[in-house]
CSV table of C-alpha atoms in Angstrom, one decimal:
chain,number,residue,atom,x,y,z
A,17,MET,CA,0.3,0.2,-0.1
A,18,ALA,CA,1.4,3.2,-1.2
A,19,LEU,CA,2.3,5.9,1.7
A,20,GLU,CA,0.5,9.5,1.4
A,21,LEU,CA,2.4,11.8,2.2
A,22,LEU,CA,1.0,14.5,5.0
A,23,PRO,CA,1.7,18.5,4.4
A,24,GLU,CA,3.9,18.5,7.3
A,25,PHE,CA,6.9,16.2,5.7
A,26,PHE,CA,7.9,19.5,3.9
A,27,LEU,CA,7.8,20.8,7.7
A,28,PHE,CA,10.0,17.5,9.0
A,29,LEU,CA,12.6,17.4,5.5
A,30,GLY,CA,12.6,21.4,6.2
A,31,ILE,CA,14.0,20.3,9.7
A,32,ASP,CA,16.4,17.5,8.6
A,33,PHE,CA,17.9,20.2,6.2
A,34,PHE,CA,18.3,23.1,8.7
A,35,VAL,CA,19.7,20.5,11.0
A,36,ALA,CA,22.1,19.0,8.7
A,37,VAL,CA,23.1,22.5,7.7
A,38,ALA,CA,23.8,24.0,11.1
A,39,LEU,CA,26.5,20.8,11.9
A,40,LEU,CA,28.1,21.4,8.8
A,41,CYS,CA,28.5,25.4,9.3
A,42,SER,CA,29.9,24.0,13.1
A,43,ILE,CA,32.8,22.4,11.6
A,44,MET,CA,33.7,24.1,8.4
A,45,ASP,CA,35.8,27.3,8.9
A,46,TYR,CA,34.1,30.1,6.7
A,47,PHE,CA,31.5,30.9,9.1
A,48,ARG,CA,31.1,32.2,12.4
A,49,ARG,CA,30.0,30.4,15.5
A,50,SER,CA,26.8,32.1,15.3
A,51,VAL,CA,25.7,31.0,11.9
A,52,ALA,CA,25.1,27.1,13.4
A,53,TYR,CA,23.3,27.8,16.0
A,54,LEU,CA,20.9,30.2,14.1
A,55,PHE,CA,20.4,27.2,11.9
A,56,GLU,CA,20.1,25.0,14.8
A,57,ALA,CA,17.1,27.4,16.3
A,58,ALA,CA,15.5,27.7,13.1
A,59,ALA,CA,15.2,23.9,13.0
A,60,VAL,CA,13.8,24.0,16.8
A,61,PHE,CA,11.1,26.5,15.3
A,62,GLY,CA,10.5,24.0,12.7
A,63,TYR,CA,10.2,21.4,15.2
A,64,VAL,CA,7.6,23.7,16.9
A,65,ASN,CA,5.8,24.5,14.5
A,66,LEU,CA,5.3,21.1,13.4
A,67,LEU,CA,3.6,20.4,17.3
A,68,MET,CA,1.8,23.2,16.6
A,69,SER,CA,0.6,21.5,13.5
A,70,GLN,CA,-0.3,18.4,15.5
A,71,GLN,CA,-2.1,20.2,18.2
A,72,PHE,CA,-4.6,22.1,15.2
A,73,LEU,CA,-4.9,19.4,12.4
A,74,TYR,CA,-8.0,19.7,12.5
A,75,PHE,CA,-9.0,23.2,12.3
A,76,PHE,CA,-6.4,24.2,9.7
A,77,SER,CA,-6.9,23.0,6.0
A,78,GLU,CA,-4.7,20.9,4.1
A,79,TYR,CA,-4.0,23.8,1.8
A,80,MET,CA,-2.9,25.9,5.1
A,81,ARG,CA,-0.2,23.0,6.2
A,82,PHE,CA,0.5,22.3,2.8
A,83,ALA,CA,1.5,26.6,2.3
A,84,TYR,CA,3.4,26.6,5.6
A,85,SER,CA,4.9,23.2,5.8
A,86,PHE,CA,6.5,24.4,2.0
A,87,LEU,CA,7.3,28.1,2.8
A,88,TYR,CA,9.1,26.5,5.4
A,89,LEU,CA,11.3,23.9,3.1
A,90,ALA,CA,11.6,26.5,0.9
A,91,LEU,CA,13.3,28.7,3.6
A,92,ALA,CA,15.7,25.7,4.2
A,93,LEU,CA,16.4,25.0,0.4
A,94,ALA,CA,16.9,28.9,0.2
A,95,GLY,CA,19.8,28.7,3.7
A,96,ILE,CA,21.6,26.1,1.7
A,97,VAL,CA,21.6,28.0,-2.0
A,98,GLY,CA,22.2,31.0,0.4
A,99,ILE,CA,25.5,29.0,1.8
A,100,ASN,CA,27.0,27.9,-1.7
A,101,PHE,CA,26.4,31.5,-2.8
A,102,TYR,CA,28.5,32.4,0.0
A,103,LEU,CA,31.2,30.1,-0.2
A,104,VAL,CA,31.5,31.4,-3.8
A,105,ILE,CA,31.0,35.4,-3.6
A,106,SER,CA,32.3,36.2,-0.2
A,107,LYS,CA,35.0,33.9,0.5
A,108,ARG,CA,36.0,32.8,-3.3
A,109,ALA,CA,36.2,29.2,-1.8
A,110,TRP,CA,35.7,27.7,-4.9
A,111,SER,CA,36.4,24.1,-4.3
A,112,THR,CA,34.7,24.2,-1.4
A,113,ALA,CA,31.6,25.5,-3.4
A,114,LYS,CA,31.7,23.4,-5.6
A,115,LEU,CA,32.0,19.8,-3.2
A,116,PHE,CA,28.8,21.8,-1.2
A,117,ALA,CA,27.1,22.2,-4.3
A,118,GLY,CA,27.2,18.8,-5.0
A,119,THR,CA,26.7,17.2,-1.5
A,120,VAL,CA,24.5,19.2,-0.5
A,121,THR,CA,22.7,21.5,-2.5
A,122,LEU,CA,21.8,19.6,-5.8
A,123,PRO,CA,21.1,16.1,-3.5
A,124,THR,CA,18.7,18.8,-1.1
A,125,VAL,CA,16.9,20.1,-4.3
A,126,LEU,CA,16.6,17.1,-6.2
A,127,ILE,CA,15.0,15.6,-2.7
A,128,SER,CA,12.6,18.0,-1.9
A,129,VAL,CA,11.5,17.8,-5.8
A,130,PHE,CA,10.8,14.4,-5.4
A,131,PHE,CA,8.7,14.3,-2.4
A,132,PHE,CA,7.1,17.4,-3.9
A,133,SER,CA,5.9,15.1,-6.8
A,134,LEU,CA,5.3,12.3,-4.5
A,135,TYR,CA,2.8,14.4,-2.8
A,136,VAL,CA,1.4,16.2,-6.0
A,137,ARG,CA,1.3,12.3,-7.5
A,138,ASP,CA,3.0,13.6,-10.7
A,139,THR,CA,6.5,12.3,-11.6
A,140,SER,CA,6.8,14.9,-14.4
A,141,TYR,CA,7.6,17.2,-11.3
A,142,THR,CA,10.6,14.3,-11.0
A,143,LEU,CA,11.7,14.1,-14.4
A,144,THR,CA,11.5,17.8,-15.2
A,145,ALA,CA,13.7,18.6,-11.8
A,146,ALA,CA,16.4,15.5,-12.9
A,147,PHE,CA,16.9,16.6,-16.5
A,148,LEU,CA,17.3,20.4,-14.9
A,149,SER,CA,19.6,19.3,-12.5
A,150,SER,CA,21.6,16.9,-14.9
A,151,ALA,CA,21.7,20.0,-17.7
A,152,ILE,CA,22.9,22.4,-14.8
A,153,VAL,CA,25.4,20.2,-13.5
A,154,LEU,CA,26.6,19.5,-16.9
A,155,GLY,CA,27.0,22.6,-18.0
A,156,THR,CA,28.8,23.6,-14.8
A,157,ALA,CA,31.2,20.8,-15.1
A,158,ILE,CA,31.9,21.7,-18.7
A,159,ALA,CA,32.4,25.5,-18.0
A,160,PHE,CA,34.9,24.8,-15.4
A,161,LEU,CA,36.4,22.0,-17.1
A,162,ALA,CA,36.9,23.6,-20.6
A,163,ASN,CA,38.6,26.8,-18.8
A,164,PRO,CA,38.1,27.8,-15.1
A,165,ASP,CA,39.5,30.6,-14.8
A,166,LYS,CA,37.8,32.4,-17.9
A,167,PHE,CA,34.9,31.5,-16.2
A,168,LYS,CA,35.8,32.9,-12.9
A,169,ASP,CA,36.7,36.1,-14.6
A,170,TRP,CA,33.1,35.7,-16.3
A,171,LEU,CA,31.6,36.0,-12.7
A,172,GLY,CA,33.8,38.8,-12.4
A,173,LYS,CA,35.5,38.0,-9.4
A,174,GLU,CA,39.1,37.6,-8.7
A,175,VAL,CA,40.0,34.2,-8.3
A,176,ASN,CA,41.7,34.1,-4.6
A,177,LYS,CA,43.8,30.9,-4.1
B,17,MET,CA,39.8,27.5,19.1
B,18,ILE,CA,39.9,23.4,17.8
B,19,ASN,CA,38.6,22.5,21.2
B,20,ARG,CA,35.6,25.1,21.2
B,21,ARG,CA,34.8,24.1,17.8
B,22,TRP,CA,34.4,20.5,18.3
B,23,LEU,CA,32.6,21.8,21.5
B,24,ASP,CA,30.0,23.6,19.5
B,25,PHE,CA,29.7,20.8,16.9
B,26,LEU,CA,29.0,18.3,20.1
B,27,ILE,CA,26.3,20.7,21.6
B,28,ILE,CA,24.5,21.5,18.2
B,29,LEU,CA,24.8,17.3,17.5
B,30,LEU,CA,22.6,17.0,20.5
B,31,ILE,CA,20.5,19.4,19.7
B,32,SER,CA,19.7,17.9,16.5
B,33,MET,CA,19.1,14.3,17.6
B,34,PHE,CA,16.7,15.5,19.7
B,35,VAL,CA,15.2,18.0,17.3
B,36,VAL,CA,15.5,15.6,14.2
B,37,SER,CA,13.7,12.1,16.7
B,38,ALA,CA,11.2,14.3,18.2
B,39,SER,CA,10.1,15.7,15.0
B,40,ALA,CA,10.1,12.1,13.4
B,41,ALA,CA,8.1,10.7,16.4
B,42,VAL,CA,5.2,14.1,16.0
B,43,TYR,CA,5.1,13.0,12.1
B,44,TYR,CA,4.3,9.5,12.6
B,45,GLY,CA,1.9,10.0,15.3
B,46,MET,CA,0.5,12.5,12.4
B,47,LEU,CA,0.3,9.5,9.8
B,48,LEU,CA,-1.8,7.4,12.6
B,49,PRO,CA,-5.4,9.0,12.5
B,50,SER,CA,-8.0,7.0,13.6
B,51,SER,CA,-9.8,5.1,10.9
B,52,ALA,CA,-13.5,3.1,10.3
B,53,THR,CA,-13.7,0.3,8.1
B,54,VAL,CA,-17.1,-1.0,7.3
B,55,LYS,CA,-17.4,-4.5,7.6
B,56,VAL,CA,-20.4,-7.4,8.1
B,57,ALA,CA,-22.2,-7.0,10.8
B,58,PRO,CA,-20.9,-10.2,13.3
B,59,VAL,CA,-24.5,-10.6,14.9
B,60,HIS,CA,-27.9,-9.8,12.7
B,61,PHE,CA,-31.5,-10.9,12.0
B,62,ILE,CA,-33.3,-13.5,10.5
B,63,ALA,CA,-36.5,-15.1,10.5
B,64,GLY,CA,-37.7,-17.4,12.5
B,65,ASN,CA,-40.5,-20.3,12.3
B,66,ASP,CA,-43.4,-17.5,13.1
B,67,SER,CA,-41.9,-14.7,11.0
B,68,SER,CA,-43.8,-15.1,8.2
B,69,GLY,CA,-46.1,-12.1,7.2
B,70,ILE,CA,-45.1,-10.2,10.5
B,71,LEU,CA,-41.2,-9.5,9.9
B,72,SER,CA,-39.4,-7.0,7.7
B,73,LEU,CA,-35.8,-6.9,8.0
B,74,GLY,CA,-33.5,-3.7,7.2
B,75,THR,CA,-30.5,-3.7,4.9
B,76,ASN,CA,-27.8,-6.0,6.0
B,77,GLN,CA,-30.3,-7.3,8.6
B,78,THR,CA,-29.2,-5.0,11.2
B,79,TYR,CA,-32.7,-3.8,11.4
B,80,ALA,CA,-35.8,-6.1,12.0
B,81,MET,CA,-39.3,-4.6,12.4
B,82,LEU,CA,-42.6,-6.7,14.0
B,83,THR,CA,-46.0,-6.1,13.1
B,84,LEU,CA,-47.9,-8.4,15.8
B,85,ASP,CA,-51.1,-9.1,16.7
B,86,ALA,CA,-53.0,-8.9,19.5
B,87,TYR,CA,-56.4,-10.3,21.0
B,88,PRO,CA,-58.9,-9.2,24.0
B,89,ASN,CA,-58.2,-11.5,26.6
B,90,VAL,CA,-55.9,-13.6,25.2
B,91,THR,CA,-52.1,-14.1,25.2
B,92,LEU,CA,-50.6,-14.5,21.8
B,93,TYR,CA,-47.1,-16.4,21.3
B,94,TYR,CA,-44.5,-15.8,18.7
B,95,ASP,CA,-41.9,-18.4,19.8
B,96,GLN,CA,-40.0,-17.7,17.1
B,97,ALA,CA,-40.7,-13.7,16.1
B,98,VAL,CA,-37.4,-13.1,14.8
B,99,ASN,CA,-34.1,-14.7,15.2
B,100,ILE,CA,-30.4,-13.7,15.9
B,101,THR,CA,-27.4,-15.6,14.4
B,102,ALA,CA,-23.8,-14.6,14.9
B,103,SER,CA,-20.6,-15.2,13.4
B,104,ALA,CA,-18.5,-14.5,15.7
B,105,ASP,CA,-18.0,-15.0,19.5
B,106,LYS,CA,-19.6,-12.0,20.8
B,107,ALA,CA,-22.2,-10.8,24.0
B,108,ILE,CA,-25.9,-9.5,23.1
B,109,ARG,CA,-28.2,-8.0,25.5
B,110,LEU,CA,-31.6,-6.2,25.0
B,111,ARG,CA,-32.4,-2.7,25.7
B,112,PRO,CA,-35.5,-0.8,25.8
B,113,ILE,CA,-35.4,2.0,23.7
B,114,SER,CA,-39.1,3.8,23.7
B,115,ILE,CA,-42.3,2.9,23.7
B,116,SER,CA,-45.0,4.5,22.5
B,117,PRO,CA,-48.0,6.2,23.3
B,118,ASN,CA,-47.4,5.9,26.9
B,119,ASN,CA,-49.4,7.9,29.3
B,120,ASP,CA,-52.3,7.9,27.2
B,121,PRO,CA,-55.9,5.9,27.7
B,122,SER,CA,-55.3,3.4,24.8
B,123,VAL,CA,-52.8,1.7,26.9
B,124,SER,CA,-55.4,0.1,29.6
B,125,ASN,CA,-55.9,-1.9,26.3
B,126,PHE,CA,-53.3,-3.3,27.0
B,127,THR,CA,-52.2,-5.9,29.5
B,128,SER,CA,-48.1,-6.8,28.6
B,129,VAL,CA,-46.1,-7.8,26.1
B,130,VAL,CA,-43.1,-10.0,26.6
B,131,PHE,CA,-39.7,-10.4,24.9
B,132,ARG,CA,-38.0,-13.3,25.5
B,133,LEU,CA,-34.3,-13.9,24.4
B,134,ILE,CA,-34.2,-17.8,23.7
B,135,ARG,CA,-30.8,-19.1,23.8
B,136,ALA,CA,-30.1,-22.2,20.9
B,137,ASP,CA,-30.5,-24.7,23.9
B,138,MET,CA,-34.2,-23.2,24.3
B,139,ALA,CA,-32.9,-21.8,28.0
B,140,GLU,CA,-34.2,-18.4,28.5
B,141,VAL,CA,-31.8,-15.8,29.0
B,142,GLY,CA,-33.1,-12.6,28.9
B,143,VAL,CA,-36.6,-11.0,29.4
B,144,LEU,CA,-37.7,-7.5,28.7
B,145,SER,CA,-41.7,-7.5,30.3
B,146,TYR,CA,-43.8,-4.3,29.7
B,147,THR,CA,-46.5,-4.4,31.7
B,148,THR,CA,-49.0,-1.4,31.9
B,149,ASN,CA,-50.6,0.0,35.0
B,150,GLY,CA,-53.6,2.2,33.7
B,151,ASN,CA,-52.8,4.7,30.9
B,152,MET,CA,-49.1,3.9,31.5
B,153,TRP,CA,-46.5,1.5,30.5
B,154,ASN,CA,-43.8,0.1,33.0
B,155,VAL,CA,-40.5,0.5,31.0
B,156,PRO,CA,-38.3,-2.3,32.1
B,157,ALA,CA,-34.4,-2.4,32.3
B,158,SER,CA,-31.9,-4.0,30.2
B,159,THR,CA,-31.3,-7.5,30.0
B,160,SER,CA,-27.8,-8.8,31.1
B,161,SER,CA,-25.1,-9.6,28.6
B,162,VAL,CA,-24.9,-13.0,27.8
B,163,PRO,CA,-22.6,-14.8,25.4
B,164,ILE,CA,-23.5,-16.1,21.8
B,165,THR,CA,-20.8,-18.0,20.0
B,166,SER,CA,-20.0,-17.9,16.8
B,167,GLY,CA,-22.7,-20.3,14.3
B,168,GLU,CA,-25.6,-20.4,16.9
B,169,THR,CA,-28.8,-19.5,16.2
B,170,TRP,CA,-31.1,-17.4,19.4
B,171,ALA,CA,-34.8,-16.7,18.7
B,172,ILE,CA,-36.6,-13.9,20.4
B,173,LYS,CA,-40.0,-14.8,21.8
B,174,ILE,CA,-43.1,-12.3,22.0
B,175,GLU,CA,-45.7,-12.7,24.4
B,176,ILE,CA,-48.8,-10.3,24.1
B,177,THR,CA,-51.5,-9.9,26.3
B,178,ALA,CA,-54.3,-7.5,25.7
B,179,THR,CA,-56.9,-6.7,28.1
B,180,PRO,CA,-60.7,-8.3,28.2
B,181,GLY,CA,-63.0,-5.9,26.1
B,182,ALA,CA,-59.8,-3.9,24.3
B,183,LEU,CA,-60.7,-2.2,21.8
B,184,SER,CA,-59.9,-2.7,18.1
B,185,GLY,CA,-57.7,-0.4,15.9
B,186,VAL,CA,-55.6,0.3,19.2
B,187,SER,CA,-51.5,-0.2,18.9
B,188,THR,CA,-48.4,0.6,20.3
B,189,ASN,CA,-45.1,1.2,19.1
B,190,ILE,CA,-42.2,-0.6,20.9
B,191,VAL,CA,-38.7,0.0,19.9
B,192,ILE,CA,-35.7,-2.1,20.9
B,193,ALA,CA,-31.8,-2.5,20.7
B,194,LEU,CA,-29.9,-5.3,20.6
B,195,ASP,CA,-26.4,-4.4,21.8
B,196,VAL,CA,-23.6,-6.4,20.4
B,197,THR,CA,-20.3,-6.2,22.7
């Protein structure tokens, strides 16, 4: 029997992402101490949100529950993408940014899209996301491999080696 | 500095473990709503030997309506007005719901209406005895729950007694519940 996803699953997913990012930020040199705690606080906020959603399960409509759950997940994803940009633009940490994009940003976005497609019961979202992601990764990889310095210059940044 | 970082990591790890496990538990709890599944009633009514012309069974045989006669100064017996059959081991009892009209002059035309729950071995295991007191019906208490075994068929025996000189066309409506536990 297929398990139906509740809208709160996106809250749960967002909490996991915030927790993972908080742990990563706590061991990476690029961030202040407070950043990790900030993400952890966001995860705790998500947990409180989940508790409230459980208490008011029969008062909130499904659309409303989906709206605030998905918004929370979007915030978590925005935080992850933001870290990626921070690493690239502010810290010029290209290698770390690439590693972060490949191991954290892309998988989290794909996982989110996958579960969103499960929730709406439409696999076209998954396929579209997979094709788009593959195209972006391929394009970025080619650009880096072909002429990394030119690509960095195109971004208008000095290479901080 | 390194120790401080690992201390931060440890604190965040502990909080994370709590948050993730607690939120997983909450979400799992939300996945278990109460559900109701429609099933065949384990105890239902069937026609008895005396049901012909008097019994009307409802959908799924979970409701039975009896239209019974009464004669002045006579006790009319329906040994098997309606039968009860079980497809699972249960306990059953008869419970009075309503009787009408009550506190009415027409009531005095009746003497009693008695419902007897007769087990498969013909033993009587419960009685609902409605008797009159002038214009009032004396409503009995529910019978005790008695176990019925799967595959057994029990009978409801009804005895109706009307007073001498009872008027023709007078009627009474009795509603009884068969509680199954």
